[in-house]
CSV table of C-alpha atoms and ligand atoms in Angstrom, one decimal:
chain,number,residue,atom,x,y,z
A,78,UNK,CA,16.9,15.8,13.6
A,79,UNK,CA,14.0,14.7,15.9
A,80,UNK,CA,11.5,16.7,15.9
A,81,UNK,CA,9.4,15.2,18.5
A,82,UNK,CA,6.0,17.7,20.1
A,83,UNK,CA,5.9,17.6,23.9
A,84,UNK,CA,3.2,19.8,24.6
A,85,UNK,CA,0.5,17.4,26.2
A,86,UNK,CA,-2.8,17.9,25.3
A,87,UNK,CA,-3.4,21.8,24.7
A,88,UNK,CA,-2.8,22.5,21.0
A,89,UNK,CA,-4.0,25.0,18.3
A,90,UNK,CA,-6.0,24.4,16.2
A,91,UNK,CA,-4.8,22.7,12.7
A,92,UNK,CA,-6.5,25.7,11.0
A,93,UNK,CA,-3.6,28.2,13.7
A,94,UNK,CA,-0.9,26.5,12.8
A,95,UNK,CA,-1.4,25.1,9.0
A,96,UNK,CA,-2.1,27.3,6.0
A,97,UNK,CA,-5.5,27.3,4.7
A,98,UNK,CA,-5.3,26.2,1.2
A,99,UNK,CA,-3.9,23.3,2.8
A,100,UNK,CA,-6.0,22.7,6.2
A,101,UNK,CA,-9.0,22.9,3.2
A,102,UNK,CA,-7.9,21.1,0.9
A,103,UNK,CA,-7.2,18.5,3.6
A,104,UNK,CA,-9.9,18.4,4.9
A,105,UNK,CA,-12.0,18.3,1.7
A,106,UNK,CA,-10.0,15.0,0.5
A,107,UNK,CA,-10.7,13.5,3.9
A,108,UNK,CA,-14.5,13.8,3.5
A,109,UNK,CA,-14.0,12.2,0.5
A,110,UNK,CA,-12.6,9.8,1.7
A,111,UNK,CA,-15.5,8.9,4.2
A,112,UNK,CA,-18.2,9.7,2.0
A,113,UNK,CA,-16.9,7.9,-0.5
A,114,UNK,CA,-16.2,5.0,1.8
A,115,UNK,CA,-19.5,5.2,3.7
A,116,UNK,CA,-21.6,5.6,0.6
A,117,UNK,CA,-22.4,2.1,-1.0
A,118,UNK,CA,-21.7,-1.4,0.0
A,119,UNK,CA,-18.8,-1.3,-2.6
A,120,UNK,CA,-17.4,2.2,-1.2
A,121,UNK,CA,-14.1,2.6,-1.2
A,122,UNK,CA,-13.3,-1.4,-1.3
A,123,UNK,CA,-14.1,-2.5,-4.3
A,124,UNK,CA,-13.1,0.4,-5.8
A,125,UNK,CA,-9.3,1.1,-5.0
A,126,UNK,CA,-8.3,2.1,-7.7
A,127,UNK,CA,-10.6,5.5,-7.9
A,128,UNK,CA,-9.7,5.8,-3.6
A,129,UNK,CA,-5.8,5.6,-5.0
A,130,UNK,CA,-5.9,9.4,-4.3
A,131,UNK,CA,-3.1,11.8,-4.4
A,132,UNK,CA,-1.7,12.2,-1.6
A,133,UNK,CA,-2.2,15.3,0.5
A,134,UNK,CA,0.4,18.3,0.4
A,135,UNK,CA,2.1,18.5,3.7
A,136,UNK,CA,2.3,20.9,6.0
A,137,UNK,CA,4.3,21.3,8.9
A,138,UNK,CA,1.4,19.8,11.5
A,139,UNK,CA,-1.0,16.5,10.1
A,140,UNK,CA,-4.4,16.0,10.8
A,141,UNK,CA,-4.5,17.8,14.0
A,142,UNK,CA,-7.1,15.6,16.7
A,143,UNK,CA,-8.2,17.2,19.9
A,144,UNK,CA,-8.4,14.0,21.6
A,145,UNK,CA,-4.7,13.5,20.9
A,146,UNK,CA,-3.3,17.1,20.7
A,147,UNK,CA,0.7,17.5,21.6
A,148,UNK,CA,0.9,13.6,20.3
A,149,UNK,CA,1.3,15.0,17.0
A,150,UNK,CA,4.6,13.7,15.4
A,151,UNK,CA,6.1,16.6,13.2
A,152,UNK,CA,8.4,13.8,11.7
A,153,UNK,CA,8.6,13.2,7.9
A,154,UNK,CA,7.0,10.0,7.1
A,155,UNK,CA,8.7,6.7,6.0
A,156,UNK,CA,8.5,7.1,2.4
A,157,UNK,CA,5.3,5.1,0.7
A,158,UNK,CA,6.8,2.3,-0.8
A,159,UNK,CA,8.8,1.4,2.6
A,160,UNK,CA,5.7,1.9,4.6
A,161,UNK,CA,4.0,-1.0,1.8
A,162,UNK,CA,7.0,-2.7,1.1
A,163,UNK,CA,8.7,-3.6,4.8
A,164,UNK,CA,6.3,-5.7,6.7
A,165,UNK,CA,5.6,-8.0,9.4
A,166,UNK,CA,2.2,-10.2,8.1
A,167,UNK,CA,3.4,-13.6,8.9
A,168,UNK,CA,-0.3,-15.1,7.7
A,169,UNK,CA,1.5,-14.0,4.3
A,170,UNK,CA,4.8,-15.6,5.0
A,171,UNK,CA,8.3,-14.6,7.3
A,172,UNK,CA,9.8,-12.2,5.3
A,173,UNK,CA,9.4,-8.6,5.3
A,174,UNK,CA,8.9,-8.9,1.1
A,175,UNK,CA,6.7,-11.4,1.5
A,176,UNK,CA,3.2,-9.3,1.9
A,177,UNK,CA,3.6,-7.4,-0.3
A,178,UNK,CA,4.0,-9.9,-2.6
A,179,UNK,CA,1.4,-12.5,-1.6
A,180,UNK,CA,-1.5,-10.9,0.5
A,181,UNK,CA,-2.7,-8.5,-3.1
A,182,UNK,CA,-5.5,-11.2,-3.5
A,183,UNK,CA,-6.9,-10.5,0.5
A,184,UNK,CA,-10.0,-10.6,0.0
A,185,UNK,CA,-11.4,-7.6,2.2
A,186,UNK,CA,-15.3,-7.6,1.0
A,187,UNK,CA,-17.7,-8.1,2.0
A,188,UNK,CA,-15.9,-8.2,5.8
A,189,UNK,CA,-17.7,-8.3,8.9
A,190,UNK,CA,-16.2,-6.8,12.7
A,191,UNK,CA,-18.4,-9.0,15.4
A,192,UNK,CA,-17.8,-6.8,18.4
A,193,UNK,CA,-18.8,-9.1,21.6
A,194,UNK,CA,-17.8,-10.4,25.3
A,195,UNK,CA,-18.6,-8.5,28.4
A,196,UNK,CA,-20.3,-5.8,26.9
A,197,UNK,CA,-24.5,-4.9,27.1
A,198,UNK,CA,-24.6,-4.6,23.0
A,199,UNK,CA,-23.1,-6.8,20.9
A,200,UNK,CA,-22.8,-5.7,17.1
A,201,UNK,CA,-21.1,-7.5,14.2
A,202,UNK,CA,-20.9,-4.8,12.1
A,203,UNK,CA,-20.1,-4.8,8.2
A,204,UNK,CA,-16.9,-2.6,7.2
A,205,UNK,CA,-19.4,0.5,6.0
A,206,UNK,CA,-21.2,0.3,9.3
A,207,UNK,CA,-17.8,0.5,11.9
A,208,UNK,CA,-15.9,3.3,8.9
A,209,UNK,CA,-19.4,5.3,10.0
A,210,UNK,CA,-19.3,5.5,13.7
A,211,UNK,CA,-16.0,8.1,14.0
A,212,UNK,CA,-14.8,10.3,12.1
A,213,UNK,CA,-11.9,10.0,9.8
A,214,UNK,CA,-8.5,12.3,10.7
A,215,UNK,CA,-5.2,11.9,9.3
A,216,UNK,CA,-2.6,11.0,12.4
A,217,UNK,CA,1.0,10.9,11.9
A,218,UNK,CA,2.2,8.1,14.6
A,219,UNK,CA,5.5,6.4,15.0
A,220,UNK,CA,5.8,2.5,14.6
A,221,UNK,CA,8.5,0.0,16.8
A,222,UNK,CA,8.9,-2.9,15.8
A,223,UNK,CA,10.2,-5.1,19.0
A,224,UNK,CA,13.3,-6.1,16.1
A,225,UNK,CA,14.9,-2.5,16.2
A,226,UNK,CA,13.3,-0.8,13.6
A,227,UNK,CA,11.1,1.7,13.4
A,228,UNK,CA,8.6,3.4,10.8
A,229,UNK,CA,6.4,6.9,10.6
A,230,UNK,CA,3.3,6.8,9.9
A,231,UNK,CA,0.9,8.8,8.8
A,232,UNK,CA,-2.9,6.7,9.8
A,233,UNK,CA,-6.8,7.3,8.7
A,234,UNK,CA,-9.6,6.2,10.6
A,235,UNK,CA,-10.2,7.2,14.5
A,236,UNK,CA,-9.9,6.9,18.3
A,237,UNK,CA,-11.0,3.4,19.4
A,238,UNK,CA,-12.4,4.5,22.0
A,239,UNK,CA,-15.4,5.2,20.0
A,240,UNK,CA,-16.5,2.0,19.1
A,241,UNK,CA,-15.8,0.0,23.1
A,242,UNK,CA,-18.5,2.7,24.1
A,243,UNK,CA,-20.4,2.3,21.6
A,244,UNK,CA,-21.2,-1.7,22.7
A,245,UNK,CA,-21.4,0.0,25.9
A,246,UNK,CA,-18.9,-2.6,28.6
A,247,UNK,CA,-20.2,-4.3,31.5
A,248,UNK,CA,-18.8,-3.5,35.1
A,249,UNK,CA,-17.0,-7.0,34.5
A,250,UNK,CA,-14.8,-5.7,31.5
A,251,UNK,CA,-11.4,-5.4,31.3
A,252,UNK,CA,-9.1,-6.3,28.7
A,253,UNK,CA,-9.6,-6.2,25.2
A,254,UNK,CA,-9.5,-9.1,22.5
A,255,UNK,CA,-8.7,-9.1,18.6
A,256,UNK,CA,-8.5,-11.1,16.7
A,257,UNK,CA,-7.4,-11.2,13.3
A,258,UNK,CA,-8.4,-13.6,9.9
A,259,UNK,CA,-7.3,-16.4,9.4
A,260,UNK,CA,-8.6,-18.1,6.6
A,261,UNK,CA,-5.9,-20.3,5.0
A,262,UNK,CA,-7.1,-20.0,1.1
A,263,UNK,CA,-5.8,-17.0,1.4
A,264,UNK,CA,-2.7,-16.9,3.7
A,265,UNK,CA,0.2,-19.0,2.8
A,266,UNK,CA,1.5,-18.3,6.2
A,267,UNK,CA,-0.4,-20.3,8.0
A,268,UNK,CA,1.1,-23.8,7.3
A,269,UNK,CA,3.9,-22.6,9.1
A,270,UNK,CA,3.5,-22.9,12.9
A,271,UNK,CA,5.7,-20.0,14.1
A,272,UNK,CA,2.6,-19.0,16.0
A,273,UNK,CA,-0.8,-20.0,16.8
A,274,UNK,CA,-3.3,-18.7,14.0
A,275,UNK,CA,-5.0,-16.4,14.4
A,276,UNK,CA,-2.9,-13.7,15.8
A,277,UNK,CA,-4.6,-12.6,18.4
A,278,UNK,CA,-3.8,-9.4,20.3
A,279,UNK,CA,-4.6,-7.6,24.3
A,280,UNK,CA,-5.3,-4.3,25.4
A,281,UNK,CA,-6.0,-3.8,28.9
A,282,UNK,CA,-9.5,-1.3,28.8
A,283,UNK,CA,-7.3,1.6,29.3
A,284,UNK,CA,-5.3,1.1,27.7
A,285,UNK,CA,-7.6,0.3,24.7
A,286,UNK,CA,-9.5,3.8,25.7
A,287,UNK,CA,-7.0,5.7,25.0
A,288,UNK,CA,-7.6,8.5,22.2
A,289,UNK,CA,-3.6,7.4,21.2
A,290,UNK,CA,-5.5,4.2,20.2
A,291,UNK,CA,-6.9,4.0,16.8
A,292,UNK,CA,-8.2,2.0,14.3
A,293,UNK,CA,-6.8,2.5,10.7
A,294,UNK,CA,-8.5,2.3,7.7
A,295,UNK,CA,-6.4,3.7,5.5
A,296,UNK,CA,-3.0,5.0,5.3
A,297,UNK,CA,-0.9,7.8,3.1
A,298,UNK,CA,-4.1,9.2,2.0
A,299,UNK,CA,-5.6,5.3,0.7
A,300,UNK,CA,-7.2,2.7,2.1
A,301,UNK,CA,-5.1,0.2,3.3
A,302,UNK,CA,-3.1,-1.8,0.9
A,303,UNK,CA,-3.2,-5.4,2.1
A,304,UNK,CA,0.6,-5.4,3.6
A,305,UNK,CA,-1.0,-3.2,6.2
A,306,UNK,CA,-3.3,-4.7,7.7
A,307,UNK,CA,-6.7,-4.3,5.3
A,308,UNK,CA,-9.4,-3.3,5.4
A,309,UNK,CA,-8.7,-2.6,9.1
A,310,UNK,CA,-6.1,-3.1,11.9
A,311,UNK,CA,-5.4,-1.3,15.3
A,312,UNK,CA,-2.2,0.9,15.6
A,313,UNK,CA,-1.0,1.4,19.2
A,314,UNK,CA,1.9,3.2,19.0
A,315,UNK,CA,3.6,3.6,22.4
A,316,UNK,CA,3.8,0.1,22.7
A,317,UNK,CA,5.8,-2.2,20.0
A,318,UNK,CA,4.1,-2.8,16.4
A,319,UNK,CA,2.6,-6.2,16.8
A,320,UNK,CA,0.1,-5.4,19.9
A,321,UNK,CA,-0.3,-3.5,16.3
A,322,UNK,CA,-2.9,-6.3,15.4
A,323,UNK,CA,-4.2,-7.0,10.6
A,324,UNK,CA,-7.2,-7.2,9.0
A,325,UNK,CA,-9.3,-7.5,12.7
A,326,UNK,CA,-12.1,-10.2,12.6
A,327,UNK,CA,-13.5,-10.0,16.2
A,328,UNK,CA,-13.2,-8.1,19.2
A,329,UNK,CA,-13.2,-9.3,22.5
A,330,UNK,CA,-14.4,-7.1,25.6
A,331,UNK,CA,-12.7,-9.9,28.5
A,332,UNK,CA,-12.6,-10.0,32.2
A,333,UNK,CA,-9.8,-11.6,32.3
A,334,UNK,CA,-6.0,-11.1,31.0
A,335,UNK,CA,-6.1,-13.1,27.6
A,336,UNK,CA,-3.0,-14.3,26.3
A,337,UNK,CA,-2.0,-13.1,22.9
A,338,UNK,CA,0.2,-14.8,19.8
A,339,UNK,CA,3.6,-13.8,20.5
A,340,UNK,CA,3.4,-14.2,24.2
A,341,UNK,CA,2.4,-17.7,24.0
A,342,UNK,CA,5.3,-18.4,20.7
A,343,UNK,CA,7.9,-17.0,23.4
A,344,UNK,CA,6.7,-15.9,26.8
A,345,UNK,CA,10.0,-15.2,28.7
A,346,UNK,CA,11.1,-12.7,25.0
A,347,UNK,CA,7.0,-10.4,24.1
A,348,UNK,CA,5.2,-10.3,27.6
A,349,UNK,CA,1.5,-9.2,27.8
A,350,UNK,CA,2.3,-5.2,27.9
A,351,UNK,CA,4.7,-4.7,25.0
A,352,UNK,CA,6.1,-1.6,25.9
A,353,UNK,CA,8.8,1.0,23.9
A,354,UNK,CA,10.8,1.5,26.6
A,355,UNK,CA,14.6,1.6,26.3
A,356,UNK,CA,15.6,0.3,29.1
A,357,UNK,CA,14.1,-3.2,28.6
A,358,UNK,CA,16.3,-5.3,26.2
A,359,UNK,CA,14.6,-8.3,24.8
A,360,UNK,CA,16.5,-10.9,25.6
A,361,UNK,CA,18.4,-11.9,22.4
A,362,UNK,CA,19.8,-7.8,21.7
A,363,UNK,CA,19.1,-4.5,23.4
A,364,UNK,CA,16.4,-2.3,22.9
A,365,UNK,CA,18.5,1.1,24.0
A,366,UNK,CA,18.7,2.3,20.0
A,367,UNK,CA,16.6,1.8,16.5
A,368,UNK,CA,17.5,2.0,12.5
A,369,UNK,CA,14.6,4.1,11.1
A,370,UNK,CA,13.7,2.5,7.5
A,371,UNK,CA,14.7,4.8,5.0
A,372,UNK,CA,18.1,5.8,7.1
A,373,UNK,CA,20.3,2.5,6.2
A,374,UNK,CA,23.4,4.0,3.8
A,375,UNK,CA,27.0,3.8,5.6
A,376,UNK,CA,26.9,6.9,8.0
A,377,UNK,CA,23.2,6.6,8.9
A,378,UNK,CA,23.2,7.0,13.1
A,379,UNK,CA,21.0,4.7,15.0
A,380,UNK,CA,18.5,6.5,16.9
A,381,UNK,CA,17.9,6.4,20.5
A,382,UNK,CA,14.8,4.8,21.5
A,383,UNK,CA,12.3,6.5,23.4
A,384,UNK,CA,11.0,5.3,27.0
A,385,UNK,CA,6.7,4.4,25.4
A,386,UNK,CA,8.0,5.2,21.5
A,387,UNK,CA,7.9,9.4,22.4
A,388,UNK,CA,4.4,9.5,23.9
A,389,UNK,CA,5.2,8.6,27.5
A,390,UNK,CA,3.9,12.7,28.4
A,391,UNK,CA,0.1,10.7,27.1
A,392,UNK,CA,0.4,7.1,28.0
A,393,UNK,CA,3.1,7.4,31.3
A,394,UNK,CA,-0.2,7.7,33.5
A,395,UNK,CA,-2.1,4.4,32.7
A,396,UNK,CA,1.6,2.7,34.4
A,397,UNK,CA,1.5,5.1,37.1
A,398,UNK,CA,3.3,2.6,39.7
A,399,UNK,CA,3.8,-0.6,37.7
A,400,UNK,CA,7.2,-2.3,38.2
A,401,UNK,CA,8.1,-2.4,34.1
A,402,UNK,CA,10.8,-4.7,33.7
A,403,UNK,CA,8.2,-7.1,35.8
A,404,UNK,CA,5.8,-6.2,33.0
A,405,UNK,CA,7.6,-5.8,30.0
B,755,MTE,N1,-2.5,-10.1,12.1
B,755,MTE,C1,-1.1,-9.7,12.0
B,755,MTE,N2,-1.0,-9.0,12.7
B,755,MTE,C2,-0.2,-7.8,13.0
B,755,MTE,C3,2.1,-9.0,12.7
B,755,MTE,C4,0.9,-10.2,11.7
B,755,MTE,O1,2.3,-10.7,11.6
B,755,MTE,N3,0.0,-10.4,12.2
B,755,MTE,N4,2.6,-8.0,12.0
B,755,MTE,C5,2.1,-7.5,13.7
B,755,MTE,C6,4.4,-6.6,13.3
B,755,MTE,S1,5.5,-7.2,14.4
B,755,MTE,C7,4.6,-5.5,13.6
B,755,MTE,S2,6.1,-4.2,13.5
B,755,MTE,C8,3.4,-4.7,12.3
B,755,MTE,C9,3.5,-4.6,11.3
B,755,MTE,O2,3.4,-3.1,10.3
B,755,MTE,P1,3.4,-2.2,9.3
B,755,MTE,O3,3.7,-3.8,8.3
B,755,MTE,O4,1.8,-1.9,8.8
B,755,MTE,O5,4.1,-1.2,9.3
B,755,MTE,O6,2.3,-4.9,12.0
B,755,MTE,C10,1.5,-5.9,13.8
B,755,MTE,N5,0.2,-6.0,13.1
B,756,MO,MO1,7.0,-6.0,14.6
């Protein structure tokens, strides 16, 4: 079964769709998270256990926010155990189980994110101040890894556009670069030369400003686990997973398109855009279908991969007139 809601941006409020009681408790719970995180510098991140709140009851339509309307998926989220146990986070090793086994002691407090470059108001945020820039909401997005598997993840966060507006891009800003933590004392994977460290990613400014592009602080109703990119990461649902950088420490607005880690490592295989595209194969494998994690039984069928990972109605216009084979 494959449900996808392609209703454009006109969307009834969640309160009209979700049973009132569920909606209320969800809202209360989300407010709770926001308050806990904003409350003190100890906040959510020191008090992980206290915050490991029960996962809120799931309704048919989760966490709708007017910004993203029809982009919410109704697919069943991937099991929490899979989403937190099968990861790509090469700073902790290249095996899928490495991040969950080796990232647990990642120090996420204190944490700062500096935002600078082509902006009128460069700033260095500590995590609490950063989280307060937007209202935390839950959004269930598909994540499609370039390797041919996918998951459905209920993220907690807000549109990155809130942060970009806060620092006031100058007229010359055209790209947004994301720099992630590279601390060899905490990250055993840095000893390997598979990638240039730090892991860096980037988006065009209009992609970064798109309401679907999300700055993420939590998942499954809880603060982000280290293996998923604590304490703050990106979720760009129409692009291959590697564009969604984890454990971000710097965001820089740039006039010129910067290189990115995977593009530098293998320019023929990983382009700057990396929009999910079933019609453009990776040089070493097809991108036409995907394996949904958790559906890997003997008889599980692969799923067809959708253009822009199913978000074409929302983001297709960003690429009008572009040759997506050339700009892969
Ligand atoms: N810093 C950093 N971010 C990263 C990666 C990485 O190795 N390092 N891997 C990427 C890849 S390839 C994918 S598919 C997603 C996986 O996110 P998840 O483990 O939360 O599902 O994170 C992306 N972000
Ligand atoms: Mo990936």
